[in-house]
Structure formats: C-alpha cells, structure tokens
Amino acid sequence: QVQLVESGGGSVQSGGSLRLSCVASGHTYSSLCMAWFRQAPGKEREGVVAVDADGSPTYADSVKGRFTISQDNAKFTLFLQMNNLEPDDTAVYYCAADLQSCWGLREEYNYWGQGTQVTVSS
C-alpha cells in the first residue's frame, strides 16, 4: 500500500509560481512510477506530467516550458515547479503512483493523493 500526500497549493496571480510536493510512504519510492494530474471545476481530470521508472518526464502540451517535475529519492518526494501560472491552471492537483506499471498521462495509476488546490487569478 502506498500513501501519497500533496502540499504546496495556494492562490497566486497570473505569472506567479508555486511548488507542489508529494510525499510517498508505504513502499520503496524508487520503484514507483509517478505523475501529476489536475482537475479544474466542471472539467475532467487531465494528466500534467509523468515520470517513468528511469526518471524520464512526459509533459502535457499545455504546461511545457512552464512546469518542471523533479524528485528527491532520499526523501521519497516528488515535486512540481509551476512557473508563469495562468488562470487556466486553476485546478485541484493530484499526485498519482503505481508499483507495477508506468502509465504516462493516462489515469490508470493505482494510488492517488487527496489533492491540493491551486488558484490563479488574472
């Protein structure tokens, strides 16, 4: 069983930055495939960025050049640095993980965090 806890959400103005964190517990972090998703009000959840087992990232087109994913394997933590935020980035951001398969930006992950709210005002 893997537990995921996100933090770092908040409210910023357009052009601002936030850094989200996701702490994984309950399993050896280095063997996880992980990703960030988000769900805006009235919209379906969408993939933001995923990392393969070798650490290779896959970004959604909407965030390329603005968001950066990174990992601290020693602390079992996944980060999402979000720069130049736009109102369309407003959403609940979720961390997801899987022990067996890397799903990229698909929602097939077995484990999900509770989400953290990001609000960007114009």
mmCIF file of C-alpha atoms in Angstrom, residues 21-110:
data_model
loop_
_atom_site.group_PDB
_atom_site.id
_atom_site.type_symbol
_atom_site.label_atom_id
_atom_site.label_comp_id
_atom_site.label_asym_id
_atom_site.label_seq_id
_atom_site.Cartn_x
_atom_site.Cartn_y
_atom_site.Cartn_z
ATOM 1 C CA SER A 21 5.228 18.418 -3.236
ATOM 2 C CA CYS A 22 4.062 14.821 -2.993
ATOM 3 C CA VAL A 23 5.451 12.620 -0.258
ATOM 4 C CA ALA A 24 5.160 8.884 -0.831
ATOM 5 C CA SER A 25 5.176 6.385 2.014
ATOM 6 C CA GLY A 26 4.437 2.725 2.461
ATOM 7 C CA HIS A 27 6.791 1.467 -0.237
ATOM 8 C CA THR A 28 10.266 1.981 -1.644
ATOM 9 C CA TYR A 29 9.873 5.240 -3.546
ATOM 10 C CA SER A 30 12.477 4.456 -6.179
ATOM 11 C CA SER A 31 10.328 1.664 -7.568
ATOM 12 C CA LEU A 32 7.297 3.868 -8.189
ATOM 13 C CA CYS A 33 6.072 5.350 -11.424
ATOM 14 C CA MET A 34 4.523 8.693 -10.582
ATOM 15 C CA ALA A 35 2.629 11.548 -12.137
ATOM 16 C CA TRP A 36 0.774 14.783 -11.507
ATOM 17 C CA PHE A 37 -2.809 15.252 -12.642
ATOM 18 C CA ARG A 38 -5.240 18.112 -12.244
ATOM 19 C CA GLN A 39 -8.973 18.651 -12.349
ATOM 20 C CA ALA A 40 -10.494 22.047 -12.984
ATOM 21 C CA PRO A 41 -14.072 22.874 -11.974
ATOM 22 C CA GLY A 42 -16.525 21.319 -14.406
ATOM 23 C CA LYS A 43 -13.789 19.547 -16.351
ATOM 24 C CA GLU A 44 -12.391 16.049 -16.485
ATOM 25 C CA ARG A 45 -9.147 15.208 -14.752
ATOM 26 C CA GLU A 46 -6.137 15.519 -17.040
ATOM 27 C CA GLY A 47 -2.521 14.468 -16.894
ATOM 28 C CA VAL A 48 0.027 17.210 -16.314
ATOM 29 C CA VAL A 49 3.365 15.413 -16.182
ATOM 30 C CA ALA A 50 4.570 11.873 -15.546
ATOM 31 C CA VAL A 51 7.929 10.260 -14.883
ATOM 32 C CA ASP A 52 8.955 6.793 -15.978
ATOM 33 C CA ALA A 53 10.883 4.412 -13.761
ATOM 34 C CA ASP A 54 14.110 5.814 -15.214
ATOM 35 C CA GLY A 55 13.022 9.368 -14.418
ATOM 36 C CA SER A 56 12.181 10.408 -17.980
ATOM 37 C CA PRO A 57 9.374 13.016 -17.922
ATOM 38 C CA THR A 58 6.371 13.385 -20.200
ATOM 39 C CA TYR A 59 4.636 16.770 -20.114
ATOM 40 C CA ALA A 60 1.223 17.785 -21.324
ATOM 41 C CA ASP A 61 1.494 20.326 -24.145
ATOM 42 C CA SER A 62 -0.336 22.917 -22.058
ATOM 43 C CA VAL A 63 2.417 23.056 -19.434
ATOM 44 C CA LYS A 64 5.591 22.503 -21.467
ATOM 45 C CA GLY A 65 8.159 25.160 -20.767
ATOM 46 C CA ARG A 66 6.352 26.338 -17.629
ATOM 47 C CA PHE A 67 6.179 23.309 -15.330
ATOM 48 C CA THR A 68 9.080 21.122 -14.209
ATOM 49 C CA ILE A 69 8.917 17.812 -12.411
ATOM 50 C CA SER A 70 11.693 16.633 -10.115
ATOM 51 C CA GLN A 71 12.319 14.014 -7.467
ATOM 52 C CA ASP A 72 14.139 13.674 -4.177
ATOM 53 C CA ASN A 73 14.537 9.935 -3.880
ATOM 54 C CA ALA A 74 16.185 10.196 -0.459
ATOM 55 C CA LYS A 75 13.071 11.881 0.944
ATOM 56 C CA PHE A 76 10.590 9.946 -1.208
ATOM 57 C CA THR A 77 9.226 13.183 -2.569
ATOM 58 C CA LEU A 78 8.005 14.279 -5.990
ATOM 59 C CA PHE A 79 7.950 17.971 -6.837
ATOM 60 C CA LEU A 80 6.152 20.073 -9.413
ATOM 61 C CA GLN A 81 7.597 23.521 -10.019
ATOM 62 C CA MET A 82 4.976 25.658 -11.727
ATOM 63 C CA ASN A 83 6.104 28.953 -13.245
ATOM 64 C CA ASN A 84 4.291 31.587 -15.271
ATOM 65 C CA LEU A 85 0.964 30.340 -13.986
ATOM 66 C CA GLU A 86 -2.183 31.182 -15.908
ATOM 67 C CA PRO A 87 -5.838 31.284 -14.823
ATOM 68 C CA ASP A 88 -6.427 28.107 -16.856
ATOM 69 C CA ASP A 89 -4.043 26.319 -14.478
ATOM 70 C CA THR A 90 -6.581 26.697 -11.684
ATOM 71 C CA ALA A 91 -7.456 23.190 -10.515
ATOM 72 C CA VAL A 92 -7.049 20.599 -7.819
ATOM 73 C CA TYR A 93 -3.695 18.936 -8.412
ATOM 74 C CA TYR A 94 -3.295 15.253 -7.632
ATOM 75 C CA CYS A 95 -0.249 13.054 -7.226
ATOM 76 C CA ALA A 96 -0.568 9.507 -8.565
ATOM 77 C CA ALA A 97 1.629 6.421 -8.327
ATOM 78 C CA ASP A 98 1.822 2.821 -9.422
ATOM 79 C CA LEU A 99 4.047 -0.009 -8.246
ATOM 80 C CA GLN A 100 3.952 -2.109 -11.385
ATOM 81 C CA SER A 101 3.353 -0.013 -14.474
ATOM 82 C CA CYS A 102 4.187 3.413 -15.798
ATOM 83 C CA TRP A 103 1.051 4.876 -17.336
ATOM 84 C CA GLY A 104 2.337 8.194 -18.585
ATOM 85 C CA LEU A 105 -0.516 10.696 -18.628
ATOM 86 C CA ARG A 106 -3.226 8.048 -18.534
ATOM 87 C CA GLU A 107 -5.287 7.675 -15.350
ATOM 88 C CA GLU A 108 -4.518 4.012 -14.738
ATOM 89 C CA TYR A 109 -2.474 4.610 -11.588
ATOM 90 C CA ASN A 110 -3.371 2.575 -8.519
#
